[in-house]
JSON list of C-alpha atoms in Angstrom, two decimals:
[
{"chain": "A", "resi": 487, "resn": "MET", "atom": "CA", "xyz": [-2.81, -30.45, -13.07]},
{"chain": "A", "resi": 488, "resn": "ILE", "atom": "CA", "xyz": [-5.32, -27.84, -14.20]},
{"chain": "A", "resi": 489, "resn": "LYS", "atom": "CA", "xyz": [-7.70, -28.92, -16.97]},
{"chain": "A", "resi": 490, "resn": "ALA", "atom": "CA", "xyz": [-8.38, -26.23, -19.57]},
{"chain": "A", "resi": 491, "resn": "CYS", "atom": "CA", "xyz": [-11.73, -26.22, -21.37]},
{"chain": "A", "resi": 492, "resn": "ILE", "atom": "CA", "xyz": [-12.32, -24.06, -24.42]},
{"chain": "A", "resi": 493, "resn": "LEU", "atom": "CA", "xyz": [-15.92, -23.13, -25.22]},
{"chain": "A", "resi": 494, "resn": "ALA", "atom": "CA", "xyz": [-17.47, -21.36, -28.21]},
{"chain": "A", "resi": 495, "resn": "THR", "atom": "CA", "xyz": [-14.33, -19.74, -29.58]},
{"chain": "A", "resi": 496, "resn": "LEU", "atom": "CA", "xyz": [-13.85, -18.35, -33.07]},
{"chain": "A", "resi": 497, "resn": "ALA", "atom": "CA", "xyz": [-11.06, -19.77, -35.22]},
{"chain": "A", "resi": 498, "resn": "ALA", "atom": "CA", "xyz": [-8.53, -16.99, -34.54]},
{"chain": "A", "resi": 499, "resn": "GLU", "atom": "CA", "xyz": [-9.22, -17.07, -30.80]},
{"chain": "A", "resi": 500, "resn": "ASN", "atom": "CA", "xyz": [-9.00, -20.83, -30.68]},
{"chain": "A", "resi": 501, "resn": "LYS", "atom": "CA", "xyz": [-5.63, -21.00, -32.40]},
{"chain": "A", "resi": 502, "resn": "GLN", "atom": "CA", "xyz": [-3.98, -18.43, -30.16]},
{"chain": "A", "resi": 503, "resn": "ILE", "atom": "CA", "xyz": [-5.47, -19.84, -26.95]},
{"chain": "A", "resi": 504, "resn": "LYS", "atom": "CA", "xyz": [-4.22, -23.34, -27.74]},
{"chain": "A", "resi": 505, "resn": "GLU", "atom": "CA", "xyz": [-0.74, -22.05, -28.57]},
{"chain": "A", "resi": 506, "resn": "VAL", "atom": "CA", "xyz": [-0.54, -20.33, -25.19]},
{"chain": "A", "resi": 507, "resn": "LEU", "atom": "CA", "xyz": [-1.93, -23.30, -23.27]},
{"chain": "A", "resi": 508, "resn": "GLU", "atom": "CA", "xyz": [0.60, -25.64, -24.88]},
{"chain": "A", "resi": 509, "resn": "GLY", "atom": "CA", "xyz": [3.43, -23.57, -23.45]},
{"chain": "A", "resi": 510, "resn": "MET", "atom": "CA", "xyz": [2.06, -23.42, -19.89]},
{"chain": "A", "resi": 511, "resn": "GLU", "atom": "CA", "xyz": [3.16, -25.70, -17.07]},
{"chain": "A", "resi": 512, "resn": "ARG", "atom": "CA", "xyz": [0.57, -27.50, -14.93]},
{"chain": "A", "resi": 513, "resn": "VAL", "atom": "CA", "xyz": [-2.11, -26.91, -17.58]},
{"chain": "A", "resi": 514, "resn": "CYS", "atom": "CA", "xyz": [-3.45, -29.37, -20.14]},
{"chain": "A", "resi": 515, "resn": "LEU", "atom": "CA", "xyz": [-6.23, -29.03, -22.66]},
{"chain": "A", "resi": 516, "resn": "ALA", "atom": "CA", "xyz": [-9.19, -31.18, -21.58]},
{"chain": "A", "resi": 517, "resn": "GLY", "atom": "CA", "xyz": [-11.34, -30.45, -24.59]},
{"chain": "A", "resi": 518, "resn": "GLU", "atom": "CA", "xyz": [-13.23, -28.02, -26.81]},
{"chain": "A", "resi": 519, "resn": "TRP", "atom": "CA", "xyz": [-16.97, -27.50, -26.98]},
{"chain": "A", "resi": 520, "resn": "ASP", "atom": "CA", "xyz": [-19.33, -25.60, -29.28]},
{"chain": "A", "resi": 521, "resn": "GLY", "atom": "CA", "xyz": [-22.21, -25.81, -26.79]},
{"chain": "A", "resi": 522, "resn": "GLU", "atom": "CA", "xyz": [-22.43, -25.84, -23.02]},
{"chain": "A", "resi": 523, "resn": "HIS", "atom": "CA", "xyz": [-24.44, -29.01, -22.36]},
{"chain": "A", "resi": 524, "resn": "ASP", "atom": "CA", "xyz": [-21.65, -31.60, -22.41]},
{"chain": "A", "resi": 525, "resn": "LEU", "atom": "CA", "xyz": [-19.31, -29.11, -20.78]},
{"chain": "A", "resi": 526, "resn": "PHE", "atom": "CA", "xyz": [-20.97, -29.31, -17.36]},
{"chain": "A", "resi": 527, "resn": "ALA", "atom": "CA", "xyz": [-20.19, -33.00, -16.98]},
{"chain": "A", "resi": 528, "resn": "ALA", "atom": "CA", "xyz": [-16.56, -32.42, -17.93]},
{"chain": "A", "resi": 529, "resn": "ILE", "atom": "CA", "xyz": [-16.18, -29.63, -15.38]},
{"chain": "A", "resi": 530, "resn": "GLU", "atom": "CA", "xyz": [-17.86, -31.63, -12.63]},
{"chain": "A", "resi": 531, "resn": "ASN", "atom": "CA", "xyz": [-15.26, -34.38, -12.93]},
{"chain": "A", "resi": 532, "resn": "CYS", "atom": "CA", "xyz": [-12.28, -31.98, -12.68]},
{"chain": "A", "resi": 533, "resn": "GLN", "atom": "CA", "xyz": [-11.04, -30.59, -9.40]},
{"chain": "A", "resi": 534, "resn": "ASP", "atom": "CA", "xyz": [-9.26, -27.63, -11.00]},
{"chain": "A", "resi": 535, "resn": "THR", "atom": "CA", "xyz": [-10.69, -26.26, -14.20]},
{"chain": "A", "resi": 536, "resn": "LEU", "atom": "CA", "xyz": [-9.79, -23.27, -16.37]},
{"chain": "A", "resi": 537, "resn": "LEU", "atom": "CA", "xyz": [-12.69, -22.37, -18.65]},
{"chain": "A", "resi": 538, "resn": "ILE", "atom": "CA", "xyz": [-12.17, -20.00, -21.56]},
{"chain": "A", "resi": 539, "resn": "ILE", "atom": "CA", "xyz": [-15.41, -18.74, -23.12]},
{"chain": "A", "resi": 540, "resn": "GLY", "atom": "CA", "xyz": [-15.13, -17.36, -26.65]},
{"chain": "A", "resi": 541, "resn": "THR", "atom": "CA", "xyz": [-17.10, -14.72, -28.51]},
{"chain": "A", "resi": 542, "resn": "SER", "atom": "CA", "xyz": [-19.18, -16.99, -30.74]},
{"chain": "A", "resi": 543, "resn": "PHE", "atom": "CA", "xyz": [-21.82, -16.88, -27.96]},
{"chain": "A", "resi": 544, "resn": "PRO", "atom": "CA", "xyz": [-23.84, -13.62, -27.67]},
{"chain": "A", "resi": 545, "resn": "VAL", "atom": "CA", "xyz": [-23.04, -11.47, -24.65]},
{"chain": "A", "resi": 546, "resn": "GLU", "atom": "CA", "xyz": [-26.20, -12.36, -22.72]},
{"chain": "A", "resi": 547, "resn": "LYS", "atom": "CA", "xyz": [-25.60, -16.08, -23.22]},
{"chain": "A", "resi": 548, "resn": "ARG", "atom": "CA", "xyz": [-22.03, -15.69, -21.96]},
{"chain": "A", "resi": 549, "resn": "MET", "atom": "CA", "xyz": [-23.33, -13.83, -18.89]},
{"chain": "A", "resi": 550, "resn": "LEU", "atom": "CA", "xyz": [-25.96, -16.47, -18.12]},
{"chain": "A", "resi": 551, "resn": "LEU", "atom": "CA", "xyz": [-23.47, -19.29, -18.56]},
{"chain": "A", "resi": 552, "resn": "LEU", "atom": "CA", "xyz": [-20.92, -17.58, -16.34]},
{"chain": "A", "resi": 553, "resn": "GLU", "atom": "CA", "xyz": [-23.50, -17.08, -13.60]},
{"chain": "A", "resi": 554, "resn": "GLN", "atom": "CA", "xyz": [-24.59, -20.73, -13.73]},
{"chain": "A", "resi": 555, "resn": "LEU", "atom": "CA", "xyz": [-21.03, -22.03, -13.69]},
{"chain": "A", "resi": 556, "resn": "LYS", "atom": "CA", "xyz": [-19.80, -19.81, -10.87]},
{"chain": "A", "resi": 557, "resn": "VAL", "atom": "CA", "xyz": [-22.74, -20.78, -8.66]},
{"chain": "A", "resi": 558, "resn": "GLY", "atom": "CA", "xyz": [-22.48, -24.50, -9.32]},
{"chain": "A", "resi": 559, "resn": "TYR", "atom": "CA", "xyz": [-18.71, -24.92, -9.58]},
{"chain": "A", "resi": 560, "resn": "SER", "atom": "CA", "xyz": [-16.82, -22.79, -7.06]},
{"chain": "A", "resi": 561, "resn": "HIS", "atom": "CA", "xyz": [-13.46, -24.28, -8.09]},
{"chain": "A", "resi": 562, "resn": "LEU", "atom": "CA", "xyz": [-13.85, -22.98, -11.64]},
{"chain": "A", "resi": 563, "resn": "LYS", "atom": "CA", "xyz": [-11.49, -20.35, -13.03]},
{"chain": "A", "resi": 564, "resn": "ALA", "atom": "CA", "xyz": [-13.28, -18.46, -15.80]},
{"chain": "A", "resi": 565, "resn": "VAL", "atom": "CA", "xyz": [-11.83, -16.32, -18.58]},
{"chain": "A", "resi": 566, "resn": "MET", "atom": "CA", "xyz": [-14.14, -14.42, -20.93]},
{"chain": "A", "resi": 567, "resn": "MET", "atom": "CA", "xyz": [-13.13, -13.32, -24.41]},
{"chain": "A", "resi": 568, "resn": "ALA", "atom": "CA", "xyz": [-14.73, -10.07, -25.59]},
{"chain": "A", "resi": 569, "resn": "GLU", "atom": "CA", "xyz": [-14.98, -7.76, -28.56]},
{"chain": "A", "resi": 570, "resn": "PRO", "atom": "CA", "xyz": [-13.83, -4.12, -28.19]},
{"chain": "A", "resi": 571, "resn": "PHE", "atom": "CA", "xyz": [-17.39, -2.77, -28.46]},
{"chain": "A", "resi": 572, "resn": "GLU", "atom": "CA", "xyz": [-18.73, -5.02, -25.68]},
{"chain": "A", "resi": 573, "resn": "ARG", "atom": "CA", "xyz": [-17.77, -2.59, -22.93]},
{"chain": "A", "resi": 574, "resn": "ASP", "atom": "CA", "xyz": [-21.05, -2.46, -20.99]},
{"chain": "A", "resi": 575, "resn": "PHE", "atom": "CA", "xyz": [-20.79, -6.01, -19.72]},
{"chain": "A", "resi": 576, "resn": "LEU", "atom": "CA", "xyz": [-17.32, -5.58, -18.16]},
{"chain": "A", "resi": 577, "resn": "ILE", "atom": "CA", "xyz": [-18.52, -4.70, -14.65]},
{"chain": "A", "resi": 578, "resn": "ARG", "atom": "CA", "xyz": [-21.24, -7.37, -14.84]},
{"chain": "A", "resi": 579, "resn": "SER", "atom": "CA", "xyz": [-18.64, -9.98, -15.74]},
{"chain": "A", "resi": 580, "resn": "TYR", "atom": "CA", "xyz": [-16.36, -9.17, -12.82]},
{"chain": "A", "resi": 581, "resn": "THR", "atom": "CA", "xyz": [-19.34, -8.93, -10.46]},
{"chain": "A", "resi": 582, "resn": "LEU", "atom": "CA", "xyz": [-20.43, -12.42, -11.50]},
{"chain": "A", "resi": 583, "resn": "GLY", "atom": "CA", "xyz": [-16.95, -13.71, -10.68]},
{"chain": "A", "resi": 584, "resn": "VAL", "atom": "CA", "xyz": [-15.05, -13.85, -13.97]},
{"chain": "A", "resi": 585, "resn": "ASP", "atom": "CA", "xyz": [-11.30, -14.03, -13.40]},
{"chain": "A", "resi": 586, "resn": "ALA", "atom": "CA", "xyz": [-10.32, -12.18, -16.58]},
{"chain": "A", "resi": 587, "resn": "VAL", "atom": "CA", "xyz": [-11.92, -10.44, -19.54]},
{"chain": "A", "resi": 588, "resn": "ILE", "atom": "CA", "xyz": [-9.62, -10.47, -22.57]},
{"chain": "A", "resi": 589, "resn": "LEU", "atom": "CA", "xyz": [-10.13, -8.82, -25.94]},
{"chain": "A", "resi": 590, "resn": "SER", "atom": "CA", "xyz": [-10.34, -11.31, -28.78]},
{"chain": "A", "resi": 591, "resn": "SER", "atom": "CA", "xyz": [-7.76, -9.21, -30.63]},
{"chain": "A", "resi": 592, "resn": "THR", "atom": "CA", "xyz": [-5.27, -9.21, -27.75]},
{"chain": "A", "resi": 593, "resn": "SER", "atom": "CA", "xyz": [-1.65, -10.15, -28.32]},
{"chain": "A", "resi": 594, "resn": "LYS", "atom": "CA", "xyz": [-0.39, -13.62, -27.57]},
{"chain": "A", "resi": 595, "resn": "ALA", "atom": "CA", "xyz": [1.94, -12.17, -24.93]},
{"chain": "A", "resi": 596, "resn": "GLU", "atom": "CA", "xyz": [-0.89, -10.49, -23.03]},
{"chain": "A", "resi": 597, "resn": "LEU", "atom": "CA", "xyz": [-3.09, -13.58, -23.27]},
{"chain": "A", "resi": 598, "resn": "GLU", "atom": "CA", "xyz": [-0.27, -15.63, -21.78]},
{"chain": "A", "resi": 599, "resn": "ILE", "atom": "CA", "xyz": [0.21, -13.16, -18.91]},
{"chain": "A", "resi": 600, "resn": "ALA", "atom": "CA", "xyz": [-3.52, -13.16, -18.17]},
{"chain": "A", "resi": 601, "resn": "LEU", "atom": "CA", "xyz": [-3.89, -16.94, -18.17]},
{"chain": "A", "resi": 602, "resn": "LYS", "atom": "CA", "xyz": [-0.84, -17.40, -15.95]},
{"chain": "A", "resi": 603, "resn": "ILE", "atom": "CA", "xyz": [-2.23, -14.93, -13.40]},
{"chain": "A", "resi": 604, "resn": "VAL", "atom": "CA", "xyz": [-5.61, -16.68, -13.40]},
{"chain": "A", "resi": 605, "resn": "VAL", "atom": "CA", "xyz": [-4.05, -20.14, -13.05]},
{"chain": "A", "resi": 606, "resn": "ARG", "atom": "CA", "xyz": [-2.13, -18.90, -10.01]},
{"chain": "A", "resi": 607, "resn": "GLY", "atom": "CA", "xyz": [-5.42, -17.84, -8.41]},
{"chain": "A", "resi": 608, "resn": "GLY", "atom": "CA", "xyz": [-5.40, -14.15, -9.34]},
{"chain": "A", "resi": 609, "resn": "ARG", "atom": "CA", "xyz": [-7.69, -11.95, -11.40]},
{"chain": "A", "resi": 610, "resn": "TYR", "atom": "CA", "xyz": [-6.56, -10.02, -14.45]},
{"chain": "A", "resi": 611, "resn": "VAL", "atom": "CA", "xyz": [-7.71, -6.63, -15.76]},
{"chain": "A", "resi": 612, "resn": "ASN", "atom": "CA", "xyz": [-5.78, -5.03, -18.59]},
{"chain": "A", "resi": 613, "resn": "GLN", "atom": "CA", "xyz": [-5.08, -1.31, -18.61]},
{"chain": "A", "resi": 614, "resn": "HIS", "atom": "CA", "xyz": [-7.68, -0.55, -21.30]},
{"chain": "A", "resi": 615, "resn": "HIS", "atom": "CA", "xyz": [-10.45, -2.36, -19.42]},
{"chain": "A", "resi": 616, "resn": "ALA", "atom": "CA", "xyz": [-9.43, -0.81, -16.10]},
{"chain": "A", "resi": 617, "resn": "GLN", "atom": "CA", "xyz": [-9.86, 2.64, -17.64]},
{"chain": "A", "resi": 618, "resn": "LEU", "atom": "CA", "xyz": [-13.25, 1.71, -19.11]},
{"chain": "A", "resi": 619, "resn": "ILE", "atom": "CA", "xyz": [-14.46, 0.36, -15.76]},
{"chain": "A", "resi": 620, "resn": "LEU", "atom": "CA", "xyz": [-13.45, 3.57, -14.00]},
{"chain": "A", "resi": 621, "resn": "GLU", "atom": "CA", "xyz": [-15.25, 5.65, -16.65]},
{"chain": "A", "resi": 622, "resn": "LEU", "atom": "CA", "xyz": [-18.41, 3.52, -16.42]},
{"chain": "A", "resi": 623, "resn": "MET", "atom": "CA", "xyz": [-18.43, 3.71, -12.62]},
{"chain": "A", "resi": 624, "resn": "ALA", "atom": "CA", "xyz": [-17.95, 7.49, -12.72]},
{"chain": "A", "resi": 625, "resn": "THR", "atom": "CA", "xyz": [-20.79, 7.87, -15.23]},
{"chain": "A", "resi": 626, "resn": "ARG", "atom": "CA", "xyz": [-23.15, 5.73, -13.18]},
{"chain": "A", "resi": 627, "resn": "TYR", "atom": "CA", "xyz": [-22.27, 7.70, -10.04]},
{"chain": "A", "resi": 628, "resn": "GLN", "atom": "CA", "xyz": [-22.99, 11.01, -11.77]},
{"chain": "A", "resi": 629, "resn": "ASN", "atom": "CA", "xyz": [-26.30, 9.68, -13.08]},
{"chain": "A", "resi": 630, "resn": "ARG", "atom": "CA", "xyz": [-27.37, 8.80, -9.53]},
{"chain": "A", "resi": 631, "resn": "ILE", "atom": "CA", "xyz": [-27.06, 12.40, -8.32]},
{"chain": "A", "resi": 632, "resn": "GLU", "atom": "CA", "xyz": [-30.55, 13.79, -7.88]},
{"chain": "A", "resi": 633, "resn": "LYS", "atom": "CA", "xyz": [-31.71, 17.22, -9.03]},
{"chain": "A", "resi": 634, "resn": "PRO", "atom": "CA", "xyz": [-31.50, 19.55, -6.00]},
{"chain": "A", "resi": 635, "resn": "VAL", "atom": "CA", "xyz": [-34.78, 20.90, -4.65]},
{"chain": "A", "resi": 636, "resn": "LYS", "atom": "CA", "xyz": [-35.49, 24.37, -3.28]},
{"chain": "A", "resi": 637, "resn": "LEU", "atom": "CA", "xyz": [-35.37, 24.42, 0.53]},
{"chain": "A", "resi": 638, "resn": "SER", "atom": "CA", "xyz": [-36.24, 27.15, 3.03]},
{"chain": "A", "resi": 639, "resn": "THR", "atom": "CA", "xyz": [-33.63, 28.62, 5.37]},
{"chain": "A", "resi": 640, "resn": "LEU", "atom": "CA", "xyz": [-35.02, 26.63, 8.31]},
{"chain": "A", "resi": 641, "resn": "GLU", "atom": "CA", "xyz": [-35.08, 23.42, 6.28]},
{"chain": "A", "resi": 642, "resn": "LEU", "atom": "CA", "xyz": [-31.45, 23.94, 5.26]},
{"chain": "A", "resi": 643, "resn": "GLU", "atom": "CA", "xyz": [-30.43, 24.55, 8.88]},
{"chain": "A", "resi": 644, "resn": "ILE", "atom": "CA", "xyz": [-32.25, 21.42, 10.05]},
{"chain": "A", "resi": 645, "resn": "PHE", "atom": "CA", "xyz": [-30.85, 19.42, 7.11]},
{"chain": "A", "resi": 646, "resn": "THR", "atom": "CA", "xyz": [-27.30, 20.44, 8.11]},
{"chain": "A", "resi": 647, "resn": "LEU", "atom": "CA", "xyz": [-27.82, 19.47, 11.75]},
{"chain": "A", "resi": 648, "resn": "ILE", "atom": "CA", "xyz": [-29.36, 16.13, 10.75]},
{"chain": "A", "resi": 649, "resn": "GLY", "atom": "CA", "xyz": [-26.19, 15.51, 8.78]},
{"chain": "A", "resi": 650, "resn": "LEU", "atom": "CA", "xyz": [-24.19, 16.15, 11.95]},
{"chain": "A", "resi": 651, "resn": "GLY", "atom": "CA", "xyz": [-26.16, 13.42, 13.73]},
{"chain": "A", "resi": 652, "resn": "LEU", "atom": "CA", "xyz": [-28.21, 15.59, 16.08]},
{"chain": "A", "resi": 653, "resn": "THR", "atom": "CA", "xyz": [-31.58, 14.38, 17.38]},
{"chain": "A", "resi": 654, "resn": "ASN", "atom": "CA", "xyz": [-34.82, 16.32, 16.86]},
{"chain": "A", "resi": 655, "resn": "GLU", "atom": "CA", "xyz": [-34.68, 17.57, 20.44]},
{"chain": "A", "resi": 656, "resn": "GLU", "atom": "CA", "xyz": [-31.05, 18.71, 20.10]},
{"chain": "A", "resi": 657, "resn": "ILE", "atom": "CA", "xyz": [-31.81, 20.46, 16.81]},
{"chain": "A", "resi": 658, "resn": "GLY", "atom": "CA", "xyz": [-34.77, 22.26, 18.39]},
{"chain": "A", "resi": 659, "resn": "LYS", "atom": "CA", "xyz": [-32.66, 23.54, 21.29]},
{"chain": "A", "resi": 660, "resn": "GLN", "atom": "CA", "xyz": [-29.93, 24.76, 18.95]},
{"chain": "A", "resi": 661, "resn": "LEU", "atom": "CA", "xyz": [-32.35, 26.56, 16.61]},
{"chain": "A", "resi": 662, "resn": "GLY", "atom": "CA", "xyz": [-34.67, 27.80, 19.34]},
{"chain": "A", "resi": 663, "resn": "CYS", "atom": "CA", "xyz": [-37.76, 25.95, 18.13]},
{"chain": "A", "resi": 664, "resn": "SER", "atom": "CA", "xyz": [-39.84, 23.07, 19.43]},
{"chain": "A", "resi": 665, "resn": "LYS", "atom": "CA", "xyz": [-39.13, 19.40, 18.89]},
{"chain": "A", "resi": 666, "resn": "ARG", "atom": "CA", "xyz": [-42.51, 19.20, 17.13]},
{"chain": "A", "resi": 667, "resn": "THR", "atom": "CA", "xyz": [-41.43, 21.87, 14.62]},
{"chain": "A", "resi": 668, "resn": "VAL", "atom": "CA", "xyz": [-38.25, 19.94, 13.83]},
{"chain": "A", "resi": 669, "resn": "GLU", "atom": "CA", "xyz": [-40.25, 16.74, 13.33]},
{"chain": "A", "resi": 670, "resn": "THR", "atom": "CA", "xyz": [-42.59, 18.54, 10.92]},
{"chain": "A", "resi": 671, "resn": "GLN", "atom": "CA", "xyz": [-39.70, 20.04, 8.96]},
{"chain": "A", "resi": 672, "resn": "ARG", "atom": "CA", "xyz": [-37.99, 16.63, 8.80]},
{"chain": "A", "resi": 673, "resn": "VAL", "atom": "CA", "xyz": [-41.14, 15.20, 7.19]},
{"chain": "A", "resi": 674, "resn": "HIS", "atom": "CA", "xyz": [-41.11, 18.07, 4.68]},
{"chain": "A", "resi": 675, "resn": "LEU", "atom": "CA", "xyz": [-37.47, 17.30, 3.86]},
{"chain": "A", "resi": 676, "resn": "LEU", "atom": "CA", "xyz": [-38.26, 13.64, 3.21]},
{"chain": "A", "resi": 677, "resn": "GLN", "atom": "CA", "xyz": [-41.18, 14.60, 0.96]},
{"chain": "A", "resi": 678, "resn": "LYS", "atom": "CA", "xyz": [-39.24, 17.22, -1.02]},
{"chain": "A", "resi": 679, "resn": "THR", "atom": "CA", "xyz": [-36.21, 15.00, -1.59]},
{"chain": "A", "resi": 680, "resn": "GLY", "atom": "CA", "xyz": [-38.20, 11.84, -2.28]},
{"chain": "A", "resi": 681, "resn": "THR", "atom": "CA", "xyz": [-36.34, 9.94, 0.45]},
{"chain": "A", "resi": 682, "resn": "THR", "atom": "CA", "xyz": [-37.81, 7.57, 3.01]},
{"chain": "A", "resi": 683, "resn": "ASN", "atom": "CA", "xyz": [-35.54, 7.67, 6.06]},
{"chain": "A", "resi": 684, "resn": "THR", "atom": "CA", "xyz": [-32.70, 9.58, 7.67]},
{"chain": "A", "resi": 685, "resn": "ALA", "atom": "CA", "xyz": [-29.98, 7.50, 5.99]},
{"chain": "A", "resi": 686, "resn": "SER", "atom": "CA", "xyz": [-31.30, 8.15, 2.48]},
{"chain": "A", "resi": 687, "resn": "LEU", "atom": "CA", "xyz": [-31.92, 11.82, 3.34]},
{"chain": "A", "resi": 688, "resn": "VAL", "atom": "CA", "xyz": [-28.30, 12.25, 4.42]},
{"chain": "A", "resi": 689, "resn": "ARG", "atom": "CA", "xyz": [-27.12, 10.44, 1.29]},
{"chain": "A", "resi": 690, "resn": "TYR", "atom": "CA", "xyz": [-29.17, 12.87, -0.83]},
{"chain": "A", "resi": 691, "resn": "GLY", "atom": "CA", "xyz": [-27.64, 15.80, 0.99]},
{"chain": "A", "resi": 692, "resn": "LEU", "atom": "CA", "xyz": [-24.10, 14.52, 0.46]},
{"chain": "A", "resi": 693, "resn": "LEU", "atom": "CA", "xyz": [-24.62, 13.80, -3.25]},
{"chain": "A", "resi": 694, "resn": "ASN", "atom": "CA", "xyz": [-26.05, 17.24, -3.87]},
{"chain": "A", "resi": 695, "resn": "GLY", "atom": "CA", "xyz": [-23.65, 19.25, -1.74]},
{"chain": "A", "resi": 696, "resn": "ILE", "atom": "CA", "xyz": [-26.29, 20.34, 0.77]},
{"chain": "A", "resi": 697, "resn": "ILE", "atom": "CA", "xyz": [-24.30, 18.85, 3.66]},
{"chain": "A", "resi": 698, "resn": "SER", "atom": "CA", "xyz": [-20.67, 17.89, 3.90]}
]
């Protein structure tokens, strides 16, 4: 039997959550808490626990609590309630190990689907949140792209050959210059792009379309 613990929920959330839990098999309500201190002892004594964290806690407090619980109680299944405007913490929540993030305004039917998936050992992401996560990831990726720098013809040729995995000696033979010249130009490339090694240099080149 899975013990369900409800923490820091608002009245509307609490009512709907309890209605759904009452209709679920293999799940019983172990208790409700306004604060987290007594909750830890209750969770420690349960082998299988479903924790539902409501929105009466600020976002940062919910994040901290989730991190503490997931580290200390690996058997815990965690569901986080959220407001529509709290979109920035979605990826953080799933990274920390939350099993579902559910809008506080969600329908009873969707809440039931989400909790059943989590109880069976799965993770739930609704369509709206999945779209937001994709948008956030795309935005962060675009923001990581560096501003391209101006490179000489020789630097571009060497950059391209570095991307192909050639050594300094091989690059020199192909371009008809000395190994020492290639080494010097490689240093210039690192300085101009603000990178520190070949791997980060190649990554810069890929992000900025210099190499493919």
